[in-house]
Amino acid sequence: MVLITRDVPRDAALNEARMPMPTITYVSSTDGTSAVEVEVGATVMRTAVVNGIRGILGECGGQAMCATCHVYVEEASHELPAIADDEDEMLECTAEPRTGQSRLSCQLRAGDFRSITVRLPERQV
Ligand code: FES
C-alpha cells in the first residue's frame, strides 16, 4: 500500500478549501459572455477549447507557437506574469491587432489569477 500525503500546513489547507475556484470569463461580440470555474493550473486557452467556447483555436496546443489563442485581457484579480520573449514574438503574428491588453491565452494560468475576464478577438486566422 502506498500512502501519498501532501505537505501542506493545516491552516493553508483549510484556507484553500474555503477559497472559491478560479473563474475565467470570456466576452464574445457574437456569443455573449461565458464564465467557467476552473482548477488551479488550467489555462485560459485549454478551458475555452474543452468547454466549446468559440473564438480561441489553440492550434499549437499551448506551446506559444501559433498565436491562435490571442485574447484581450479586460480585467484580472492579480497582476499577471510578464510576457515572455516567445509570447512577445508570437503576439506580433496575431490576426487581429495587438494592443496593450493582448496576451496569448495559453500562457495565462489559473492560480496566477483568481478571476480574469478576456475579450475574444473577431478572428484568430
Ligand atoms: S495555443 Fe498556440 S500560441 Fe497559444
XYZ file of C-alpha atoms and ligand atoms in Angstrom:
129
model
C 0.000 0.000 0.000
C 1.324 3.425 -0.945
C 0.190 6.385 1.049
C 0.571 9.741 -0.633
C 0.413 12.792 1.562
C 0.683 16.433 0.789
C 2.958 18.506 2.950
C 0.538 21.391 3.347
C 0.224 23.287 6.612
C -3.199 22.681 8.149
C -4.192 26.348 8.055
C -3.173 26.641 4.416
C -5.233 23.563 3.527
C -8.258 24.983 5.304
C -7.865 28.331 3.566
C -7.573 26.587 0.189
C -10.796 24.693 0.869
C -12.605 27.933 1.638
C -11.335 29.720 -1.460
C -13.711 29.878 -4.398
C -12.453 28.203 -7.540
C -10.763 30.491 -10.036
C -13.113 31.877 -12.671
C -12.455 32.698 -16.304
C -14.941 34.952 -18.089
C -14.960 35.102 -21.874
C -16.585 38.027 -23.660
C -17.502 37.488 -27.295
C -19.083 40.025 -29.608
C -21.079 37.226 -31.250
C -21.718 34.705 -28.453
C -22.104 36.893 -25.380
C -20.399 36.228 -22.062
C -19.454 32.825 -20.626
C -17.945 32.205 -17.182
C -16.195 28.954 -16.271
C -14.893 27.841 -12.875
C -11.584 26.016 -13.186
C -8.971 24.156 -11.191
C -5.724 25.884 -10.369
C -3.343 25.280 -13.263
C -5.940 25.412 -16.045
C -5.082 27.759 -18.875
C -7.478 30.241 -20.425
C -6.889 28.613 -23.828
C -7.455 24.975 -22.811
C -10.528 25.881 -20.767
C -12.093 27.560 -23.786
C -11.330 24.639 -26.088
C -12.668 21.904 -23.784
C -15.794 23.920 -22.962
C -16.650 24.669 -26.577
C -16.179 28.405 -26.263
C -15.754 29.682 -29.777
C -13.114 32.244 -30.642
C -9.960 30.556 -29.351
C -8.348 27.921 -31.571
C -5.122 26.964 -29.803
C -3.675 25.231 -32.867
C -0.241 24.552 -31.340
C -1.694 23.091 -28.168
C -0.326 25.780 -25.892
C 3.315 25.954 -26.980
C 3.277 29.702 -27.765
C 3.911 28.880 -31.420
C 0.709 29.796 -33.282
C -0.970 32.937 -31.857
C -4.442 31.470 -32.467
C -5.261 31.863 -28.775
C -4.943 35.644 -28.752
C -7.179 37.435 -26.232
C -7.542 40.908 -24.805
C -7.361 40.918 -21.001
C -10.074 43.219 -19.710
C -9.638 42.551 -16.014
C -7.623 40.281 -13.733
C -7.683 39.812 -9.992
C -3.894 39.867 -9.775
C -1.041 41.267 -11.790
C -0.340 38.717 -14.498
C 3.109 37.265 -15.135
C 5.201 39.316 -17.524
C 5.103 38.488 -21.225
C 7.955 36.090 -22.022
C 10.084 36.529 -25.142
C 8.362 33.731 -27.084
C 4.903 35.091 -26.262
C 6.016 38.593 -27.194
C 7.260 37.329 -30.544
C 4.024 35.472 -31.323
C 1.883 38.466 -30.331
C 3.367 40.170 -33.402
C 1.639 37.498 -35.530
C -1.982 37.821 -34.349
C -4.818 38.064 -36.872
C -6.373 40.988 -35.015
C -4.270 43.973 -33.925
C -2.094 43.660 -30.848
C -2.890 46.124 -28.089
C -1.619 46.714 -24.579
C -4.231 44.184 -23.398
C -3.124 41.413 -25.750
C -1.956 38.079 -24.354
C -1.707 34.511 -25.568
C -4.361 32.722 -23.552
C -2.276 29.533 -23.416
C 0.160 31.418 -21.229
C -2.497 32.566 -18.724
C -2.887 30.018 -15.949
C -5.394 29.905 -13.087
C -3.512 30.373 -9.867
C -1.706 33.382 -11.274
C -5.196 34.916 -11.024
C -8.348 34.095 -9.082
C -10.528 35.682 -11.727
C -9.912 37.002 -15.196
C -12.053 38.486 -17.947
C -10.855 38.209 -21.515
C -12.391 39.623 -24.677
C -12.149 37.418 -27.721
C -10.888 38.880 -30.985
C -13.131 38.807 -34.058
C -10.864 36.262 -35.715
C -7.764 34.193 -34.970
C -6.618 33.419 -38.535
S -2.152 27.845 -28.377
Fe -0.670 28.338 -29.840
S 0.188 30.180 -29.113
Fe -1.314 29.680 -27.636
